[in-house]
Short mmCIF file of C-alpha atoms and ligand atoms in Angstrom, two decimals:
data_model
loop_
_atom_site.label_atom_id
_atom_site.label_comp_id
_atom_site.label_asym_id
_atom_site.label_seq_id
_atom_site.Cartn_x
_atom_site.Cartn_y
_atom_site.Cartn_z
CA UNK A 1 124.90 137.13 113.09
CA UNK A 2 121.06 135.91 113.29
CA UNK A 3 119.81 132.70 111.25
CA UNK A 4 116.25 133.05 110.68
CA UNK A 5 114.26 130.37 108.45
CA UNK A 6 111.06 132.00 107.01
CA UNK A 7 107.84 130.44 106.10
CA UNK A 8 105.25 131.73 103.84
CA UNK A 9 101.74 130.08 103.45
CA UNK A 10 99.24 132.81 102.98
CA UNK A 11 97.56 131.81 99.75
CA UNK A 12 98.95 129.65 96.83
CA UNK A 13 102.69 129.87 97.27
CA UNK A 14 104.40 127.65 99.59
CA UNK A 15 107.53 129.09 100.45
CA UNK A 16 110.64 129.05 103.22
CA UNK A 17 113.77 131.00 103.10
CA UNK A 18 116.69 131.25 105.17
CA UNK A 19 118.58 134.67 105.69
CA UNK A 20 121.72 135.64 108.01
CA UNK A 21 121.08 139.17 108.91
CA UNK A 22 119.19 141.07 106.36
CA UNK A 23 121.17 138.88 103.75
CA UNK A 24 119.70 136.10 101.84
CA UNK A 25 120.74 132.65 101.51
CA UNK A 26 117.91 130.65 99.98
CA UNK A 27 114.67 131.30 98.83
CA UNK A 28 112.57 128.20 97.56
CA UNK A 29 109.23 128.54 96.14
CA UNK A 30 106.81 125.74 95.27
CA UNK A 31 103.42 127.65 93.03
CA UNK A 32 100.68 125.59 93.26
CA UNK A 33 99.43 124.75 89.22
CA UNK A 34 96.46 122.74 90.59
CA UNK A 35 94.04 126.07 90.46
CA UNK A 36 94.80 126.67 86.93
CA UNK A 37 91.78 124.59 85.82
CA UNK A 38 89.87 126.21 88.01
CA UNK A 39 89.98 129.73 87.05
CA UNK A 40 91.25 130.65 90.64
CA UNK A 41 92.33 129.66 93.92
CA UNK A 42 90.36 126.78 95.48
CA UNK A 43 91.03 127.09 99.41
CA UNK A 44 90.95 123.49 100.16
CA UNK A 45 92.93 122.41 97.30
CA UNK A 46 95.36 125.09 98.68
CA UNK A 47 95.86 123.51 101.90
CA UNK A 48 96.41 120.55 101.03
CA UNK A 49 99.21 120.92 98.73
CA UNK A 50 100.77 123.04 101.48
CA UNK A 51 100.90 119.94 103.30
CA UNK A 52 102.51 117.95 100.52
CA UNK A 53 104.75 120.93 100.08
CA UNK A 54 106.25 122.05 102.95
CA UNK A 55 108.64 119.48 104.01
CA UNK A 56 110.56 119.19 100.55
CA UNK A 57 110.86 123.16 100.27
CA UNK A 58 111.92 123.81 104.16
CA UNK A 59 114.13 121.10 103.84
CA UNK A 60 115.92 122.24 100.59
CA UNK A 61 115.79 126.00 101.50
CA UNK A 62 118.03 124.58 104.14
CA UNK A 63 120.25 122.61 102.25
CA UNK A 64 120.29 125.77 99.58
CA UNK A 65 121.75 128.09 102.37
CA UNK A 66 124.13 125.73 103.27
CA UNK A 67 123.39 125.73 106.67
CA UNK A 68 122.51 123.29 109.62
CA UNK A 69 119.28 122.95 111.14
CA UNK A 70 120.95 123.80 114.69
CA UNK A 71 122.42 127.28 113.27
CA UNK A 72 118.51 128.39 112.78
CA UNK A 73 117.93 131.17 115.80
CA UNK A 74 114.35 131.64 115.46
CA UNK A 75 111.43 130.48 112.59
CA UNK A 76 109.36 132.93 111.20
CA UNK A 77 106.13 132.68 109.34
CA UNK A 78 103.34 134.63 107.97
CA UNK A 79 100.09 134.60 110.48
CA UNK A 80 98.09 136.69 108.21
CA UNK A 81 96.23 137.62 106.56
CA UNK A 82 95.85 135.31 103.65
CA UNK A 83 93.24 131.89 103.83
CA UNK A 84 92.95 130.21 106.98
CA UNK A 85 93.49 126.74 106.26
CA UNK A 86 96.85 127.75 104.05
CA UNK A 87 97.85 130.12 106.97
CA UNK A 88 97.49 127.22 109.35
CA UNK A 89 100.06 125.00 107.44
CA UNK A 90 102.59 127.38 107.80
CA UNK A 91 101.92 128.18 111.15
CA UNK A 92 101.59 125.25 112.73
CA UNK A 93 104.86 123.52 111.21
CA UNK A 94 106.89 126.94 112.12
CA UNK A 95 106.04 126.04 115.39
CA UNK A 96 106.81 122.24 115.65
CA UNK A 97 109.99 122.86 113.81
CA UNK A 98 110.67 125.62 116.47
CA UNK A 99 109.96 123.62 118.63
CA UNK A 100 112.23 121.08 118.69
CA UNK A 101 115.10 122.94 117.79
CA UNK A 102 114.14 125.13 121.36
CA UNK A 103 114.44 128.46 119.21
CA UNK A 104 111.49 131.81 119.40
CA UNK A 105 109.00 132.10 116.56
CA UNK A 106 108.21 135.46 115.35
CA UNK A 107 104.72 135.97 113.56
CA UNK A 108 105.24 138.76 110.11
CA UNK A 109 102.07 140.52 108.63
CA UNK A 110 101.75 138.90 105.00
CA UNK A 111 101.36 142.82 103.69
CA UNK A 112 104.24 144.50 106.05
CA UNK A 113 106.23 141.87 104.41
CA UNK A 114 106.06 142.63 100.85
CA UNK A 115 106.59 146.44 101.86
CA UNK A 116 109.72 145.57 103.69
CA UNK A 117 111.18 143.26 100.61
CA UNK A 118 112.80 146.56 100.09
CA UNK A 119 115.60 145.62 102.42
CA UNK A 120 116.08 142.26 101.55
CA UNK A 121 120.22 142.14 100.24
CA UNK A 122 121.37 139.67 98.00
CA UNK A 123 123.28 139.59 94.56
CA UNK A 124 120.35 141.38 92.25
CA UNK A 125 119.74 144.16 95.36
CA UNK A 126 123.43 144.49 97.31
CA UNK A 127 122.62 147.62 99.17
CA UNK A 128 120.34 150.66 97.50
CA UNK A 129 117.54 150.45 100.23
CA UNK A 130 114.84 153.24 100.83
CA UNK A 131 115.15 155.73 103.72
CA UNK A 132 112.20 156.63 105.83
CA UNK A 133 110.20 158.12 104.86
CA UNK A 134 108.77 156.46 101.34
CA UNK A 135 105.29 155.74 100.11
CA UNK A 136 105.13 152.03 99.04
CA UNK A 137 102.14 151.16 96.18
CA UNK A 138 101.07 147.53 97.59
CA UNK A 139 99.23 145.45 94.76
CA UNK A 140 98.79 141.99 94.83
CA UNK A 141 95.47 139.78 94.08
CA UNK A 142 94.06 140.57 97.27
CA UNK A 143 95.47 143.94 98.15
CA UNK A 144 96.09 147.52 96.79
CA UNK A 145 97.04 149.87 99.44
CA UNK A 146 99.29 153.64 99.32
CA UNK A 147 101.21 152.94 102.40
CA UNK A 148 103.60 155.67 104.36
CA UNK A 149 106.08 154.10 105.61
CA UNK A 150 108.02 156.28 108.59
CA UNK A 151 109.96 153.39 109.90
CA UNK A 152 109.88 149.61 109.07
CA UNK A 153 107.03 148.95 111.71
CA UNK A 154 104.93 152.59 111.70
CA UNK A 155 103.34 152.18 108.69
CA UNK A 156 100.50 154.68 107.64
CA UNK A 157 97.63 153.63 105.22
CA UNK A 158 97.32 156.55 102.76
CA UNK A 159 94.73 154.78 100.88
CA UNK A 160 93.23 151.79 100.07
CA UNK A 161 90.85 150.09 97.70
CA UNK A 162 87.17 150.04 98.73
CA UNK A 163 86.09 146.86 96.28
CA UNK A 164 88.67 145.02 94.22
CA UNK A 165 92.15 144.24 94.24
CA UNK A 166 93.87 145.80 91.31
CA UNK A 167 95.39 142.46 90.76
CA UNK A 168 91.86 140.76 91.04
CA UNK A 169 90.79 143.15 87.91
CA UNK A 170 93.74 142.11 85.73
CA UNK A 171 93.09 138.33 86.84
CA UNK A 172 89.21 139.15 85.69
CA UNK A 173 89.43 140.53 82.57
CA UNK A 174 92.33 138.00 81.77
CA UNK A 175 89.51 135.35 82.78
CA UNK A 176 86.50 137.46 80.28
CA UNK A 177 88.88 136.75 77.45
CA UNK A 178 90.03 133.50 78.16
CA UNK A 179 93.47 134.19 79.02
CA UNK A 180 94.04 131.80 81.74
CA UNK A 181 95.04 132.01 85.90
CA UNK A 182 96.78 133.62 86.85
CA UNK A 183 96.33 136.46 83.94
CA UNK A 184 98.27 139.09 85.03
CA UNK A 185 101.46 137.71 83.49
CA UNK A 186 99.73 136.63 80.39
CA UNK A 187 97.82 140.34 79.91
CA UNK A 188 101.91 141.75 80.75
CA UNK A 189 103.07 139.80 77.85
CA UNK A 190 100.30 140.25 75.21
CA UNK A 191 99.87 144.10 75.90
CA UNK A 192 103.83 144.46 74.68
CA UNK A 193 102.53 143.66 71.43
CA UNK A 194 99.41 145.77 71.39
CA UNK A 195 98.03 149.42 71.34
CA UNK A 196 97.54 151.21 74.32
CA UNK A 197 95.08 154.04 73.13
CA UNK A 198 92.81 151.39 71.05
CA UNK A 199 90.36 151.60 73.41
CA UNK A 200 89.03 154.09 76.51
CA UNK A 201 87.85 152.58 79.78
CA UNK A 202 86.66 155.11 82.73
CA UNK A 203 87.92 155.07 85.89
CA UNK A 204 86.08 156.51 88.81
CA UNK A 205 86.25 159.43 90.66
CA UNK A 206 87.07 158.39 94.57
CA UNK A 207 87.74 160.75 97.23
CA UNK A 208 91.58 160.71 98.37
CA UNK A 209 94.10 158.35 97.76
CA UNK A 210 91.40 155.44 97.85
CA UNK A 211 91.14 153.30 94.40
CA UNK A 212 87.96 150.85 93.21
CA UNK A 213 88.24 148.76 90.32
CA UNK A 214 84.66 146.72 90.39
CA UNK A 215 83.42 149.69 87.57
CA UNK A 216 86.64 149.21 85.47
CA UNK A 217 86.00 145.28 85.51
CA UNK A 218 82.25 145.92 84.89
CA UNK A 219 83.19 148.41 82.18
CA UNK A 220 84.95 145.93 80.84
CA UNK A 221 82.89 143.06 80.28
CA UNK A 222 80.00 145.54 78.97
CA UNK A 223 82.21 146.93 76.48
CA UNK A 224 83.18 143.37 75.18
CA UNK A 225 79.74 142.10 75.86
CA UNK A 226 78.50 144.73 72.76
CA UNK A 227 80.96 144.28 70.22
CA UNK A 228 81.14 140.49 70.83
CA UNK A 229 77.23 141.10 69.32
CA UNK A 230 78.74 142.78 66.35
CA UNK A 231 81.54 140.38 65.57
CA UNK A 232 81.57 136.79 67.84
CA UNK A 233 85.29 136.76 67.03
CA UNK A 234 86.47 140.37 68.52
CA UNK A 235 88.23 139.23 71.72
CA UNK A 236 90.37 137.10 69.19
CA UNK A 237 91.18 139.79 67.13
CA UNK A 238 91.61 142.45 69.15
CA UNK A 239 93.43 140.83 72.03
CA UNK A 240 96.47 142.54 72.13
CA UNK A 241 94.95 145.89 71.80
CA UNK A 242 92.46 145.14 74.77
CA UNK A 243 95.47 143.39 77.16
CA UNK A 244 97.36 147.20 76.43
CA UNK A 245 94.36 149.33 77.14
CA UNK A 246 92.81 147.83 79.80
CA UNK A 247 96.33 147.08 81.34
CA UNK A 248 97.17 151.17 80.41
CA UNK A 249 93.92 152.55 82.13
CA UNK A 250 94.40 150.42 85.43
CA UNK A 251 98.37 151.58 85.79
CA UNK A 252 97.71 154.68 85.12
CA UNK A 253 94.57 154.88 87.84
CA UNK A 254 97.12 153.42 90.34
CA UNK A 255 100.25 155.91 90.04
CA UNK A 256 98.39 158.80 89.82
CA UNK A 257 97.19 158.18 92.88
CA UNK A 258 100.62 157.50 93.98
CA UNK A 259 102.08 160.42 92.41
CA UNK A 260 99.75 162.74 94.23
CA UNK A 261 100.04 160.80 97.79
CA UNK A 262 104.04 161.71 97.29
CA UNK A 263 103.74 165.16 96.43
CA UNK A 264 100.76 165.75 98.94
CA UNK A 265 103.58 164.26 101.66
CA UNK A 266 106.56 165.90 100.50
CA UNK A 267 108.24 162.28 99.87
CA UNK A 268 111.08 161.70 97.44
CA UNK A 269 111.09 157.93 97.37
CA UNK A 270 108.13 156.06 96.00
CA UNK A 271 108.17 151.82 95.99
CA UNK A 272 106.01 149.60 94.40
CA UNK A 273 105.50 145.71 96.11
CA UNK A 274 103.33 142.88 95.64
CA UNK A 275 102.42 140.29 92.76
CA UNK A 276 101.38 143.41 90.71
CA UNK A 277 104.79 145.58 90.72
CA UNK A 278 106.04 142.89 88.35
CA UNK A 279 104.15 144.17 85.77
CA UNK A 280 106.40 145.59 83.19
CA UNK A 281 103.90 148.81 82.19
CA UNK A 282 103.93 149.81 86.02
CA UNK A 283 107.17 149.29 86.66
CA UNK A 284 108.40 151.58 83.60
CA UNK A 285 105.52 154.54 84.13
CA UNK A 286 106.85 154.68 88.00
CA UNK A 287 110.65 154.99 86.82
CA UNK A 288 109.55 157.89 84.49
CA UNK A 289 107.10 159.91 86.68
CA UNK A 290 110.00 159.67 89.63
CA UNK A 291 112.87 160.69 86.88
CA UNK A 292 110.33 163.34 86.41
CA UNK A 293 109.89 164.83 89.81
CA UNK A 294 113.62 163.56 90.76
CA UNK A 295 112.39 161.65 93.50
CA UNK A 296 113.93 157.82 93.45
CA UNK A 297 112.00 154.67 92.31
CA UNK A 298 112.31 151.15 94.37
CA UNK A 299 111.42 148.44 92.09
CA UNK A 300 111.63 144.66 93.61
CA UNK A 301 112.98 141.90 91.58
CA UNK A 302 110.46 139.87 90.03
CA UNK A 303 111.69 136.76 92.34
CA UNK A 304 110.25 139.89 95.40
CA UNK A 305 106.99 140.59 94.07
CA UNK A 306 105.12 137.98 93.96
CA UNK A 307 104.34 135.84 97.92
CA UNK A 308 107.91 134.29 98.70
CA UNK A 309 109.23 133.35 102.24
CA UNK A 310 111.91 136.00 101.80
CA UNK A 311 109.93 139.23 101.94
CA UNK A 312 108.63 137.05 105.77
CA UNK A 313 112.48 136.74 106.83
CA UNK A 314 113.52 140.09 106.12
CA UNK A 315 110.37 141.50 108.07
CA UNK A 316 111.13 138.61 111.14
CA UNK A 317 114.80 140.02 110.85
CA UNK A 318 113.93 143.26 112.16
CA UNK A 319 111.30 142.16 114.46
CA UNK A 320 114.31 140.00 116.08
CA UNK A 321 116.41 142.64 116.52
CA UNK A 322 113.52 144.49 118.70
CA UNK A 323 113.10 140.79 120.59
CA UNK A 324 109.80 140.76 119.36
CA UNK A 325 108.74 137.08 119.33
CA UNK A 326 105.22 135.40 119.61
CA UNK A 327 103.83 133.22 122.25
CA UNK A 328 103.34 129.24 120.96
CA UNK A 329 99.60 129.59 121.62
CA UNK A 330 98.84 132.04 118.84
CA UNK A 331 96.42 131.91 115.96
CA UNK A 332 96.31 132.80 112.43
CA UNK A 333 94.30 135.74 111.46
CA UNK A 334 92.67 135.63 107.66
CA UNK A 335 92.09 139.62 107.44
O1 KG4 B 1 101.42 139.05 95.78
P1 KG4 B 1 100.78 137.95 95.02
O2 KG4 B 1 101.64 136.83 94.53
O3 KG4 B 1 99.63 137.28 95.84
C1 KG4 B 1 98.78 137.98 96.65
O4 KG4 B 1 99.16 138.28 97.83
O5 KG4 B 1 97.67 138.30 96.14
O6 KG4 B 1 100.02 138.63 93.76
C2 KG4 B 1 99.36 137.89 92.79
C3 KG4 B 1 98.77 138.83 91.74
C4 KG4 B 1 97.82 138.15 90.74
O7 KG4 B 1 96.66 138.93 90.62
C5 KG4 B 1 98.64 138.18 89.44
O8 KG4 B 1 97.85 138.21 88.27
C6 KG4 B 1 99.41 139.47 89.61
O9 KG4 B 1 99.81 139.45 90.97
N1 KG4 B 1 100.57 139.53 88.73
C7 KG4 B 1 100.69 140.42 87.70
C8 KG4 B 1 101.91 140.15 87.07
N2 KG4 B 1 102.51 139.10 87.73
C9 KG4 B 1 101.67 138.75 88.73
N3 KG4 B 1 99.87 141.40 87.29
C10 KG4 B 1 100.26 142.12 86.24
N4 KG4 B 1 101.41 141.92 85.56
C11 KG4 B 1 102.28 140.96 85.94
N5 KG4 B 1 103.42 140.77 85.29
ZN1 ZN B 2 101.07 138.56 98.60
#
């Protein structure tokens, strides 16, 4: 049996898990509210509270798990990539802590993790893993990526976006109608209420399995732009309508995409990971275009999708069992 305590502190999540195998025993996650009034994520505000966080939530994801500190066979923590002065919170305290207990440190790619939150077991997920190969969708707020995955480390970019984040669109058009930060969630929850096919907004053509969603955003906040003319009250009236088209035209951009990559690679399984797969639109429209091929769907649970320390365990599990650990004198990377 391997302890391994996981660290994640790529962005605005502080985060540390502990997991015995590939099976997990805590998972504590402390969001940062302090960007809220900003609109976004301030990278120095970030940092700090990482400081003032990290102690309390390694210290009760320990306590969670019921473990000692002296069980613990190696620390993990996300090097990148993610913003450098977060990163280096997490980093450097993974490798005092390991440290002084005289265990290895093993360094996870922030994006490998999320793919490989797949095989994370626990009482919502107790054993239906993908096989190899699957094509994993990746969106988050700074990533959207069709990955093949062959085996948990050979990973194969399919695609990738060339401007935007799919995540980073949501969180802008959230922001044009004053919805709030983070607006994915809040554009999720309105959009249940609303009509999908009020309104039309074009997505572009790109060559290949590549997305851009800098013309959807722009689209957008043009459209809105001329009928706020018209009527300074649309957004208001219209809001739910807007959060279900806008939130309809930038699912259905992403798994058709993803529907093609599958077919195109003769793959059966299909996953979706990252702060985006908890939508509720995406994760319903991937169940029913895989019922319709009768390939299987992999859908995290929510407490998977967005940044946790677990997803960085799971990934450091695997990487121990290949005694793949890093050297104390490594750095961060932010891309
Ligand atoms: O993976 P994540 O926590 O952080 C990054 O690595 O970026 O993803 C955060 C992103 C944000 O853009 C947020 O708005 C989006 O995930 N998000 C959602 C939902 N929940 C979080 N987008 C749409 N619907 C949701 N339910
Ligand atoms: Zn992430």
């Amino acid at each position: 049996m391997t302890t391994i305590l996981a660290i994640e502190s790529s962005c605005d999540d502080t985060s540390a898990a502990v997991l015995r195998d590939d099976c997990l025993l805590s998972n504590v996650i402390a969001s940062q509210k302090v960007h809220e009034q900003y609109g976004g994520v301030v990278p120095e505000l970030a940092s700090r509270a990482h400081q003032q966080n990290i102690i309390p939530v390694v210290d009760g994801a320990i306590r969670q798990a019921g473990i000692d500190k002296s069980e613990i066979d190696a620390v993990a923590f996300t090097r990148g990539p993610g913003l450098l002065g977060s990163l280096m919170v997490g980093v450097n305290f993974a490798k005092s802590f390991a440290l002084a207990l005289g265990k290895p440190i093993i360094e996870v790619n922030h994006l490998q993790a999320h793919v490989l939150s797949h095989f994370i077991r626990n009482e919502q997920s107790p054993g239906s893993n993908p096989t190899f190969p699957f094509i994993c969708l990746l969106v988050s707020g700074g990533h959207t990526q069709i990955l093949l995955l062959k085996d948990y480390f050979d990973i194969e970019c399919l695609g990738t976006t060339i401007d935007d984040a799919a995540g980073e669109a949501i969180d802008k058009a959230a922001k044009i109608m004053d919805l709030g930060y983070p607006g994915g969630p809040v554009i999720d929850r309105l959009a249940k209420e609303g009509n999908a096919d009020a309104y039309q907004f074009a997505t572009p053509h790109i060559e290949g399995y590549n997305y851009s969603f800098s013309g959807i955003k722009t689209s957008f906040l043009y459209f809105l732009r001329d009928r706020l003319k018209e009527d300074p009250d649309f957004i208001e009236k219209h809001k739910v309508d807007l959060c279900a088209s806008i939130q309809k035209t930038i699912v259905g951009f992403l798994l058709k995409k993803v529907e093609r990559a599958a077919i195109d690679h003769h793959v059966r399984q299909v996953a979706i990971a990252g702060g985006v797969s908890a939508n509720s639109l995406l994760r319903c429209e991937l169940q029913r275009i895989c019922a319709k091929h009768y390939w299987k769907a992999f859908i995290p649970p929510f407490q998977f999708c967005t940044d946790n320390a677990a997803m960085v365990g799971i990934a450091a599990y695997f990487k121990y069992l290949k005694g793949d650990f890093a050297d104390m004198s490594l750095a961060p990377y932010t891309r």
